[in-house]
Amino acid sequence: MRLSTFYAPTLKEDPADAEVVSHKLLLRAGMIRKLTAGVYTYLPLGLRAVNNVANVVRQEMNRAGALEVLMPAVQPGDLWKESGRWNVYGKELLRFIDRHDRECCLGPTHEEVVTDLVRHEIRSYRQLPLNLYQIQTKFRDEIRPRFGLMRGREFIMKDAYSFDKDDAGADTSYFAMYDAYARIFSRLGLRFRAVEADSGPIGGSFSHEFMVLAATGEDTIVACSACEYGANLEKAEAVCHMAEESTFCPPAEVVATPGVHTVEEVAAFLGVAADRIIKTLLYVADGKVVAALVRGDREVNEIKLKNVLGATEMELASPEVVTKVTGAPVGFAGPVGLAVDVVYADKELFGRSDWIVGANAADAHLRHVDLARDATVECSLDLRQVAAGDMCPKCGKPLLFTKGIEVGHVFKLGTKYSTTMGAMFLDEEGKERPLIMGCYGIGVSRVVAACLEQNNDEHGIVFPPPMAPFEVALLNLSPKDETAVAKATELHDLLAGMGVEVLLDDRDERPGVKFKDADLMGFPMQLVLGGKGLGRGVVETKDRRTGEKGELPLESFAEAFAAFRQGVLDGWENRG
Amino acid sequence: MRLSTFYAPTLKEDPADAEVVSHKLLLRAGMIRKLTAGVYTYLPLGLRAVNNVANVVRQEMNRAGALEVLMPAVQPGDLWKESGRWNVYGKELLRFIDRHDRECCLGPTHEEVVTDLVRHEIRSYRQLPLNLYQIQTKFRDEIRPRFGLMRGREFIMKDAYSFDKDDAGADTSYFAMYDAYARIFSRLGLRFRAVEADSGPIGGSFSHEFMVLAATGEDTIVACSACEYGANLEKAEAVCHMAEESTFCPPAEVVATPGVHTVEEVAAFLGVAADRIIKTLLYVADGKVVAALVRGDREVNEIKLKNVLGATEMELASPEVVTKVTGAPVGFAGPVGLAVDVVYADKELFGRSDWIVGANAADAHLRHVDLARDATVECSLDLRQVAAGDMCPKCGKPLLFTKGIEVGHVFKLGTKYSTTMGAMFLDEEGKERPLIMGCYGIGVSRVVAACLEQNNDEHGIVFPPPMAPFEVALLNLSPKDETAVAKATELHDLLAGMGVEVLLDDRDERPGVKFKDADLMGFPMQLVLGGKGLGRGVVETKDRRTGEKGELPLESFAEAFAAFRQGVLDGWENRG
C-alpha cells in the first residue's frame, strides 16, 4: 500500500475536544473521525486495527468451539418486555417506533434475541452445550459519551452466549471462554489482568473482568504482589489481619464532642488514632433502614453491602431518616441503642474491643464500647473496601492497587433469561428444565483505544505488532529520485510478497514530515530509504518501541529484514 | 467442522410464511431465522455464505483501489436536512430522537455521511481521486418486507463512494467499479448481466444495474440475442423498425365509435390491427397537462417520459382533467385539437401516416390522420417500452426479455451532494470546485438470496463453490462403527489440512436423513463413507449440481479427491 493513494489524514495538533491520550492519537493518526457525539467513522488505519482485533477474537472463539452468527441490530420491544428489561434498562436503550407503530430498540446487548432464537430450536439435552457468538456494531445511548472509542455510543462488540444443561457444564463453558479471553489479550500483545468482578446479589465467583493495565485507566484493580489473585475494587475480598487484643474493656461512657462530626475530627478531638473509632453509616435498602459499621480508617463497600442484603435499591439515608433513627443530627450515629431495622458490622471490628462510637445524641460520642457487649449486631462479615497493603485473601502477601481499562467480561448468567422467557429443554429423564446460560463480551473497538492508552510515547502510537494496521512503515526520503523510487517499489513488493503488511510513504513531502507521521502512526518497524544510506547500499531501520536504530544491507535484504523483524517481535515478547 | 456440534437446524417442511424459493431454502437449510418482519438472524451456515460474498467483494474493491472504512449506522438528521433528503426520503428512513432530543436516523445509505467526512479532509485536487467503501448492516423500513433476504428491512450492503476532480476522472472511477462488479459476480459463480439503468432526469448512460438471472426475478431485463447490449425495461432504448410507407393519406374524418374505449375495442370495432391506432395518454407533470402518443400495440414508458419532461412529479391525469382538456369522457382522447400544454409523440409514429385516433368527443374517433398534417406535436422521441423481438439499438439483432434480480448498482452522482453540502476542492488553477461523485452498491445479503433463486433443484440448494458455506459434506453413515468413525475423522482432518472447508455429518441419524440434509444444504461435493463402500476401500462421491456419482479409493485419497474436486469446479465453470 502506498501512502500517496491511501487515506490517513494526520493532524499536527491535538484536537481540542480530545481529553484522553487514545482519543487524541486516534484522531491525530487519521484512524477515526467523529460524526456526532460518541459516534465515529473508522478510517482505513482504524478499521485495520479493529479488524486485527476482531480476527484474533474470531480465531480464539472458534478454537473454543463457539459458533459465529449475526443477530439483528434492530430488536422488537416485545422481547425486552418479556425479559423484564424494557422498564429497567433506562435511557441507554435507544427506543423507537417503526412505520407500523411497533416499539423497537437498537440492541445494546443480545440476551433477549439469542434466548428467543434458541428457545425455538433447542428441545433436548442432546443439542447442548451450545455457544453462539457474533461481532457486531452495538448502540448504547450514553448520557455523556466521551474519550473517543473508550466510551462511545456506537461501538463494535463481540458477544457470546452459552447454553448448558447443568451447572457443571455451564462452568466448563465459562472457563473455556475465560481461557479464550486470556489467549486473545495475550496474542494481541497487551499487558492485562483477569480480575474477579461482582456478579450481583446472586453471588458466586462467576464473573471476571479482563483489564488492560494502563496508568490512565478508569478502574481500580486490586492485584496480589505475589500470586495470581486479582479483583476489581468492588469485589476484592478484605482479610482481617489485626492481632487479637486483650478483651478487657471498661464500661462504656459518654464523652462530650461538641461540633465534632467526622472520624478525623473525633480522632483529633479525643487524641486517638482513627482505627479506634467505628464509623456508622446508615442506608435505606428496599425500604428498610440499615446500619453498616466499619473501622474509622476504612470505607464501606456499598456493593458488598447491597449483595449481602440482597437489595434491589440502596442509598445513603437522608438527614431526616438519620435524625429519626438516631435522635441526633448527622455525625453522631452509633450502634448502641440504634433504632434501625438491621445492623451489619465489618468482621474486622470483632478482632478487638474498646471502641469509640457515636452516641446517637447531639455533640456526644461513647467510649469503651464493646460491640458484643453493648450493641446488637445481626451479622459480621466483609463489608469494607480493601486498601493497598491489605493481605491477599489467597496467599496473604500484600495487595497492590493499579489502574485498568475493562475490555472483556465473562459472566455466568444462570437461568435469569431462560426462566423469564421460557427457554426450556428436556433433560436425560425427560424433565423440562431451563437452559443455564453464560454471556461473554469483548469491546472490540474499545480494545484498540485501551491498547493506545497502554502503548504510546511523546511521539505517538507504539502499536504492538499483532494489532498494528501495518507492520512496516517504509519511508522513501527521495520521492523524486528515480533510483530511490525504483528501490522503494522493489522493497515494497518484496515485503508484500513475504506476507508483510507494509505502507510505503511515497508522498512528495519533506523527510521531517515522514518521520513524524511514521512515529505518530506507530507501526512497529520503520525502514528508511534514501540519502546517504542508499548510496552505501543500506536501508536504515528503527524499532518504534525502543527507538533503536540500525541498518540492513540492500544486497541480502530479505534475510536481514527477517532477522530485524524477529528481533523486534522478540523485544515485544520479552518487554517488562 | 462436525455437524453434531454445529448449529444448522434444518426443517423438513416448507415454512408457511415463505413465498419464494430462496426464502424457503434459507429457512429450511438452517441458514437464517426471522426475528421480526424483514429482520433476520444469520445462523452459522448463512453467515458463512454472506462472508464468502463479502470476502470476494472486499478483494475486488481493494484490487480496484478503493479503501475500506466503516461509517456509523446512526446518523444525525441535520446532515440529511443539509442534503435535502430529510423531507423527501419518506418512511423508509427510520427516524428517532436520542436522549438529548436530537433527530437521528438509521442509515439506509451513506452519501451524506461520506460527503461530510471528505469535505473536512479534501482540500486539493492532489488528494484525488478517492474511493471509500464499507461493508455494513443497513436499515430501510420497507412498508412490506418480504421474500426473506430478498427484500428485508435490515440487510448487509457494500457501498462505495468515489470522488474525482473532473468528469473524465469520474468516468474512470465509474468503469473501475463496473469492472470490479463484473469480476465479483463472475468469481461468485453467478450467471448475471450488467444492464443500463435509468439515471433519472440528468440523463447520460452512467447507471448500470447488475442482475442475477433467475426465472423468479422481479425485474424484466432486455438483452440482445447477439451482442452485449442489456438494459432494464425502464431504460431499454426502442428502435423504430417499420418499413417506410407511402405518405399519401386521405383527409381526416370522424367515425362514430359508440361505447368503444380501449385500443382493443376500437381495433375490433373498426376491423383494423392495433398498430394502425394511436394511443393518447394524458399525464399531469409538475402541474402541466401532457399528452403522450404511442402506437396502439405499445406501452408508454413513463420513466422515459418523465425524464424527457425533466419532471419531479408525474401521474396519469384524473378523469376530470381528461374531460376538461378533451371535452369527452375517458377513452376518446386524441392529438387533433387537444387543449393540453405539451404533446409528445413516440418517434415510431412518424414512420407512417393514416392513423386512427380519438376524436376528443364522446363515442367518436378520427381516421386518416396524418400527425404532421393534422396535429401539433412538440417533440417526437423514444417514449415507448421496448417489446420482445424489437431490434437491438447496438447491433440490430432481436432483443430478448428475461428475468433478473438486482444485486448491484453503479451510479454516477455528479455534484448533487457536493454542491448542496459544500464539498469543494481547489483545482490546478486554485479555483474552488465541487467534487464529482459516484456511488456503487452491492446487496451482500441479497446476493446470497439471488444465488439461491438461480441455483436450486427439488432437493434443495445447489451452491456455486465460491459461495458455499462448506465445499464438502462428508457423510459418515455408520456413526456407531469405530472403524468408520476413525476413517471419517481421518478424512475430515486430511481435507481440512488441504484447506478444504468440510462439514462432517457425524450425527447419530439414519442415512436417509443425512442424504436429505446434505442435498438441502447444497454443498458442491458430497463424500459418503460407510456400508459396502468402506468394506471395498472406497468413498462414494456425488456432484451436487449434476447428481453424478462416483467412487474414490481410500488408498490414494488425496490425489483422487483433488481430481474429483477439479472435475466439479470445471463443471461449474463450463455449465450452460
PDB file of N, CA, C and O in Angstrom, chain B residues 71-119:
ATOM      1  N   MET B  71     -18.382   3.416   8.363  1.00  0.00           N
ATOM      2  CA  MET B  71     -19.108   4.603   8.819  1.00  0.00           C
ATOM      3  C   MET B  71     -20.196   4.173   9.791  1.00  0.00           C
ATOM      4  O   MET B  71     -20.595   3.015   9.825  1.00  0.00           O
ATOM      5  N   PRO B  72     -20.679   5.120  10.593  1.00  0.00           N
ATOM      6  CA  PRO B  72     -21.675   4.746  11.615  1.00  0.00           C
ATOM      7  C   PRO B  72     -23.031   4.360  11.014  1.00  0.00           C
ATOM      8  O   PRO B  72     -23.401   4.817   9.925  1.00  0.00           O
ATOM      9  N   ALA B  73     -23.752   3.539  11.748  1.00  0.00           N
ATOM     10  CA  ALA B  73     -25.128   3.192  11.371  1.00  0.00           C
ATOM     11  C   ALA B  73     -26.071   4.329  11.764  1.00  0.00           C
ATOM     12  O   ALA B  73     -26.990   4.660  11.030  1.00  0.00           O
ATOM     13  N   VAL B  74     -25.809   4.909  12.925  1.00  0.00           N
ATOM     14  CA  VAL B  74     -26.663   6.002  13.405  1.00  0.00           C
ATOM     15  C   VAL B  74     -26.145   7.320  12.833  1.00  0.00           C
ATOM     16  O   VAL B  74     -24.960   7.611  12.932  1.00  0.00           O
ATOM     17  N   GLN B  75     -27.036   8.066  12.226  1.00  0.00           N
ATOM     18  CA  GLN B  75     -26.638   9.292  11.545  1.00  0.00           C
ATOM     19  C   GLN B  75     -27.462  10.472  12.074  1.00  0.00           C
ATOM     20  O   GLN B  75     -28.636  10.312  12.370  1.00  0.00           O
ATOM     21  N   PRO B  76     -26.839  11.659  12.130  1.00  0.00           N
ATOM     22  CA  PRO B  76     -27.588  12.828  12.587  1.00  0.00           C
ATOM     23  C   PRO B  76     -28.550  13.329  11.503  1.00  0.00           C
ATOM     24  O   PRO B  76     -28.175  13.414  10.334  1.00  0.00           O
ATOM     25  N   GLY B  77     -29.756  13.664  11.885  1.00  0.00           N
ATOM     26  CA  GLY B  77     -30.748  14.179  10.945  1.00  0.00           C
ATOM     27  C   GLY B  77     -30.294  15.453  10.244  1.00  0.00           C
ATOM     28  O   GLY B  77     -30.645  15.699   9.091  1.00  0.00           O
ATOM     29  N   ASP B  78     -29.460  16.246  10.942  1.00  0.00           N
ATOM     30  CA  ASP B  78     -29.013  17.516  10.362  1.00  0.00           C
ATOM     31  C   ASP B  78     -28.352  17.355   8.999  1.00  0.00           C
ATOM     32  O   ASP B  78     -28.533  18.186   8.111  1.00  0.00           O
ATOM     33  N   LEU B  79     -27.560  16.286   8.844  1.00  0.00           N
ATOM     34  CA  LEU B  79     -26.881  16.092   7.562  1.00  0.00           C
ATOM     35  C   LEU B  79     -27.887  15.839   6.445  1.00  0.00           C
ATOM     36  O   LEU B  79     -27.694  16.259   5.316  1.00  0.00           O
ATOM     37  N   TRP B  80     -28.962  15.108   6.797  1.00  0.00           N
ATOM     38  CA  TRP B  80     -29.984  14.812   5.787  1.00  0.00           C
ATOM     39  C   TRP B  80     -30.788  16.061   5.440  1.00  0.00           C
ATOM     40  O   TRP B  80     -31.305  16.177   4.335  1.00  0.00           O
ATOM     41  N   LYS B  81     -30.868  16.961   6.386  1.00  0.00           N
ATOM     42  CA  LYS B  81     -31.535  18.227   6.076  1.00  0.00           C
ATOM     43  C   LYS B  81     -30.648  19.052   5.139  1.00  0.00           C
ATOM     44  O   LYS B  81     -31.135  19.702   4.215  1.00  0.00           O
ATOM     45  N   GLU B  82     -29.341  18.985   5.385  1.00  0.00           N
ATOM     46  CA  GLU B  82     -28.412  19.718   4.524  1.00  0.00           C
ATOM     47  C   GLU B  82     -28.484  19.233   3.080  1.00  0.00           C
ATOM     48  O   GLU B  82     -28.454  20.019   2.138  1.00  0.00           O
ATOM     49  N   SER B  83     -28.551  17.919   2.901  1.00  0.00           N
ATOM     50  CA  SER B  83     -28.589  17.374   1.536  1.00  0.00           C
ATOM     51  C   SER B  83     -29.975  17.526   0.919  1.00  0.00           C
ATOM     52  O   SER B  83     -30.154  17.344  -0.269  1.00  0.00           O
ATOM     53  N   GLY B  84     -30.963  17.834   1.756  1.00  0.00           N
ATOM     54  CA  GLY B  84     -32.325  17.994   1.254  1.00  0.00           C
ATOM     55  C   GLY B  84     -33.124  16.704   1.234  1.00  0.00           C
ATOM     56  O   GLY B  84     -34.266  16.680   0.784  1.00  0.00           O
ATOM     57  N   ARG B  85     -32.539  15.589   1.742  1.00  0.00           N
ATOM     58  CA  ARG B  85     -33.266  14.324   1.652  1.00  0.00           C
ATOM     59  C   ARG B  85     -34.145  14.026   2.865  1.00  0.00           C
ATOM     60  O   ARG B  85     -34.933  13.072   2.850  1.00  0.00           O
ATOM     61  N   TRP B  86     -33.968  14.794   3.946  1.00  0.00           N
ATOM     62  CA  TRP B  86     -34.739  14.521   5.170  1.00  0.00           C
ATOM     63  C   TRP B  86     -36.242  14.538   4.890  1.00  0.00           C
ATOM     64  O   TRP B  86     -36.996  13.723   5.392  1.00  0.00           O
ATOM     65  N   ASN B  87     -36.640  15.494   4.037  1.00  0.00           N
ATOM     66  CA  ASN B  87     -38.070  15.640   3.780  1.00  0.00           C
ATOM     67  C   ASN B  87     -38.574  14.844   2.582  1.00  0.00           C
ATOM     68  O   ASN B  87     -39.771  14.766   2.355  1.00  0.00           O
ATOM     69  N   VAL B  88     -37.671  14.282   1.780  1.00  0.00           N
ATOM     70  CA  VAL B  88     -38.155  13.561   0.600  1.00  0.00           C
ATOM     71  C   VAL B  88     -37.969  12.053   0.717  1.00  0.00           C
ATOM     72  O   VAL B  88     -38.549  11.303  -0.061  1.00  0.00           O
ATOM     73  N   TYR B  89     -37.181  11.571   1.687  1.00  0.00           N
ATOM     74  CA  TYR B  89     -36.875  10.138   1.710  1.00  0.00           C
ATOM     75  C   TYR B  89     -38.071   9.290   2.111  1.00  0.00           C
ATOM     76  O   TYR B  89     -38.155   8.130   1.777  1.00  0.00           O
ATOM     77  N   GLY B  90     -38.997   9.852   2.821  1.00  0.00           N
ATOM     78  CA  GLY B  90     -40.192   9.091   3.177  1.00  0.00           C
ATOM     79  C   GLY B  90     -39.969   8.172   4.365  1.00  0.00           C
ATOM     80  O   GLY B  90     -38.960   8.252   5.071  1.00  0.00           O
ATOM     81  N   LYS B  91     -40.915   7.267   4.571  1.00  0.00           N
ATOM     82  CA  LYS B  91     -40.935   6.450   5.789  1.00  0.00           C
ATOM     83  C   LYS B  91     -39.923   5.319   5.779  1.00  0.00           C
ATOM     84  O   LYS B  91     -39.754   4.634   6.783  1.00  0.00           O
ATOM     85  N   GLU B  92     -39.269   5.062   4.624  1.00  0.00           N
ATOM     86  CA  GLU B  92     -38.234   4.030   4.635  1.00  0.00           C
ATOM     87  C   GLU B  92     -37.051   4.449   5.495  1.00  0.00           C
ATOM     88  O   GLU B  92     -36.273   3.617   5.952  1.00  0.00           O
ATOM     89  N   LEU B  93     -36.910   5.756   5.675  1.00  0.00           N
ATOM     90  CA  LEU B  93     -35.841   6.263   6.536  1.00  0.00           C
ATOM     91  C   LEU B  93     -36.328   6.177   7.983  1.00  0.00           C
ATOM     92  O   LEU B  93     -37.253   6.884   8.373  1.00  0.00           O
ATOM     93  N   LEU B  94     -35.712   5.285   8.746  1.00  0.00           N
ATOM     94  CA  LEU B  94     -36.147   5.117  10.120  1.00  0.00           C
ATOM     95  C   LEU B  94     -35.560   6.240  10.970  1.00  0.00           C
ATOM     96  O   LEU B  94     -34.343   6.338  11.124  1.00  0.00           O
ATOM     97  N   ARG B  95     -36.433   7.062  11.508  1.00  0.00           N
ATOM     98  CA  ARG B  95     -36.006   8.237  12.266  1.00  0.00           C
ATOM     99  C   ARG B  95     -36.286   8.037  13.735  1.00  0.00           C
ATOM    100  O   ARG B  95     -37.227   7.341  14.102  1.00  0.00           O
ATOM    101  N   PHE B  96     -35.483   8.664  14.575  1.00  0.00           N
ATOM    102  CA  PHE B  96     -35.757   8.614  16.018  1.00  0.00           C
ATOM    103  C   PHE B  96     -35.103   9.811  16.686  1.00  0.00           C
ATOM    104  O   PHE B  96     -34.344  10.547  16.063  1.00  0.00           O
ATOM    105  N   ILE B  97     -35.440   9.944  17.948  1.00  0.00           N
ATOM    106  CA  ILE B  97     -34.932  11.054  18.753  1.00  0.00           C
ATOM    107  C   ILE B  97     -34.035  10.431  19.815  1.00  0.00           C
ATOM    108  O   ILE B  97     -34.454   9.495  20.490  1.00  0.00           O
ATOM    109  N   ASP B  98     -32.808  10.918  19.979  1.00  0.00           N
ATOM    110  CA  ASP B  98     -31.953  10.338  21.013  1.00  0.00           C
ATOM    111  C   ASP B  98     -32.243  10.977  22.377  1.00  0.00           C
ATOM    112  O   ASP B  98     -33.132  11.806  22.502  1.00  0.00           O
ATOM    113  N   ARG B  99     -31.497  10.555  23.409  1.00  0.00           N
ATOM    114  CA  ARG B  99     -31.843  11.003  24.760  1.00  0.00           C
ATOM    115  C   ARG B  99     -31.603  12.497  24.944  1.00  0.00           C
ATOM    116  O   ARG B  99     -32.077  13.076  25.926  1.00  0.00           O
ATOM    117  N   HIS B 100     -30.847  13.098  24.037  1.00  0.00           N
ATOM    118  CA  HIS B 100     -30.640  14.544  24.124  1.00  0.00           C
ATOM    119  C   HIS B 100     -31.528  15.294  23.134  1.00  0.00           C
ATOM    120  O   HIS B 100     -31.224  16.416  22.741  1.00  0.00           O
ATOM    121  N   ASP B 101     -32.604  14.596  22.690  1.00  0.00           N
ATOM    122  CA  ASP B 101     -33.606  15.211  21.811  1.00  0.00           C
ATOM    123  C   ASP B 101     -33.067  15.634  20.451  1.00  0.00           C
ATOM    124  O   ASP B 101     -33.579  16.551  19.829  1.00  0.00           O
ATOM    125  N   ARG B 102     -32.011  14.942  19.997  1.00  0.00           N
ATOM    126  CA  ARG B 102     -31.516  15.217  18.652  1.00  0.00           C
ATOM    127  C   ARG B 102     -32.166  14.256  17.660  1.00  0.00           C
ATOM    128  O   ARG B 102     -32.284  13.061  17.934  1.00  0.00           O
ATOM    129  N   GLU B 103     -32.551  14.790  16.496  1.00  0.00           N
ATOM    130  CA  GLU B 103     -33.121  13.930  15.460  1.00  0.00           C
ATOM    131  C   GLU B 103     -32.012  13.100  14.821  1.00  0.00           C
ATOM    132  O   GLU B 103     -30.964  13.626  14.449  1.00  0.00           O
ATOM    133  N   CYS B 104     -32.271  11.797  14.700  1.00  0.00           N
ATOM    134  CA  CYS B 104     -31.294  10.885  14.123  1.00  0.00           C
ATOM    135  C   CYS B 104     -32.017   9.959  13.164  1.00  0.00           C
ATOM    136  O   CYS B 104     -33.239   9.919  13.099  1.00  0.00           O
ATOM    137  N   CYS B 105     -31.233   9.201  12.390  1.00  0.00           N
ATOM    138  CA  CYS B 105     -31.830   8.136  11.594  1.00  0.00           C
ATOM    139  C   CYS B 105     -30.867   6.964  11.526  1.00  0.00           C
ATOM    140  O   CYS B 105     -29.685   7.088  11.849  1.00  0.00           O
ATOM    141  N   LEU B 106     -31.417   5.828  11.132  1.00  0.00           N
ATOM    142  CA  LEU B 106     -30.622   4.622  10.952  1.00  0.00           C
ATOM    143  C   LEU B 106     -30.294   4.569   9.465  1.00  0.00           C
ATOM    144  O   LEU B 106     -31.203   4.519   8.633  1.00  0.00           O
ATOM    145  N   GLY B 107     -29.007   4.577   9.152  1.00  0.00           N
ATOM    146  CA  GLY B 107     -28.580   4.795   7.769  1.00  0.00           C
ATOM    147  C   GLY B 107     -29.048   3.746   6.772  1.00  0.00           C
ATOM    148  O   GLY B 107     -28.680   2.584   6.894  1.00  0.00           O
ATOM    149  N   PRO B 108     -29.822   4.172   5.758  1.00  0.00           N
ATOM    150  CA  PRO B 108     -30.158   3.274   4.660  1.00  0.00           C
ATOM    151  C   PRO B 108     -29.107   3.374   3.555  1.00  0.00           C
ATOM    152  O   PRO B 108     -29.013   2.500   2.695  1.00  0.00           O
ATOM    153  N   THR B 109     -28.296   4.420   3.595  1.00  0.00           N
ATOM    154  CA  THR B 109     -27.259   4.689   2.616  1.00  0.00           C
ATOM    155  C   THR B 109     -26.421   5.831   3.193  1.00  0.00           C
ATOM    156  O   THR B 109     -26.824   6.458   4.166  1.00  0.00           O
ATOM    157  N   HIS B 110     -25.238   6.064   2.640  1.00  0.00           N
ATOM    158  CA  HIS B 110     -24.296   6.931   3.352  1.00  0.00           C
ATOM    159  C   HIS B 110     -23.745   8.101   2.539  1.00  0.00           C
ATOM    160  O   HIS B 110     -22.646   8.582   2.831  1.00  0.00           O
ATOM    161  N   GLU B 111     -24.480   8.584   1.545  1.00  0.00           N
ATOM    162  CA  GLU B 111     -23.982   9.727   0.776  1.00  0.00           C
ATOM    163  C   GLU B 111     -23.710  10.923   1.688  1.00  0.00           C
ATOM    164  O   GLU B 111     -22.688  11.595   1.559  1.00  0.00           O
ATOM    165  N   GLU B 112     -24.632  11.192   2.598  1.00  0.00           N
ATOM    166  CA  GLU B 112     -24.476  12.361   3.468  1.00  0.00           C
ATOM    167  C   GLU B 112     -23.242  12.210   4.366  1.00  0.00           C
ATOM    168  O   GLU B 112     -22.447  13.140   4.521  1.00  0.00           O
ATOM    169  N   VAL B 113     -23.110  11.032   4.980  1.00  0.00           N
ATOM    170  CA  VAL B 113     -22.016  10.836   5.938  1.00  0.00           C
ATOM    171  C   VAL B 113     -20.665  10.905   5.239  1.00  0.00           C
ATOM    172  O   VAL B 113     -19.725  11.547   5.719  1.00  0.00           O
ATOM    173  N   VAL B 114     -20.562  10.267   4.082  1.00  0.00           N
ATOM    174  CA  VAL B 114     -19.258  10.249   3.405  1.00  0.00           C
ATOM    175  C   VAL B 114     -18.931  11.633   2.843  1.00  0.00           C
ATOM    176  O   VAL B 114     -17.764  12.050   2.850  1.00  0.00           O
ATOM    177  N   THR B 115     -19.945  12.361   2.398  1.00  0.00           N
ATOM    178  CA  THR B 115     -19.691  13.713   1.893  1.00  0.00           C
ATOM    179  C   THR B 115     -19.245  14.623   3.032  1.00  0.00           C
ATOM    180  O   THR B 115     -18.327  15.433   2.883  1.00  0.00           O
ATOM    181  N   ASP B 116     -19.873  14.431   4.189  1.00  0.00           N
ATOM    182  CA  ASP B 116     -19.463  15.202   5.371  1.00  0.00           C
ATOM    183  C   ASP B 116     -18.019  14.864   5.768  1.00  0.00           C
ATOM    184  O   ASP B 116     -17.239  15.735   6.134  1.00  0.00           O
ATOM    185  N   LEU B 117     -17.673  13.593   5.662  1.00  0.00           N
ATOM    186  CA  LEU B 117     -16.309  13.164   6.014  1.00  0.00           C
ATOM    187  C   LEU B 117     -15.285  13.843   5.111  1.00  0.00           C
ATOM    188  O   LEU B 117     -14.337  14.474   5.589  1.00  0.00           O
ATOM    189  N   VAL B 118     -15.484  13.719   3.804  1.00  0.00           N
ATOM    190  CA  VAL B 118     -14.422  14.207   2.905  1.00  0.00           C
ATOM    191  C   VAL B 118     -14.398  15.732   2.810  1.00  0.00           C
ATOM    192  O   VAL B 118     -13.344  16.304   2.553  1.00  0.00           O
ATOM    193  N   ARG B 119     -15.520  16.382   3.048  1.00  0.00           N
ATOM    194  CA  ARG B 119     -15.468  17.853   2.933  1.00  0.00           C
ATOM    195  C   ARG B 119     -14.584  18.444   4.023  1.00  0.00           C
ATOM    196  O   ARG B 119     -14.119  19.575   3.898  1.00  0.00           O
TER     197      ARG B 119
END
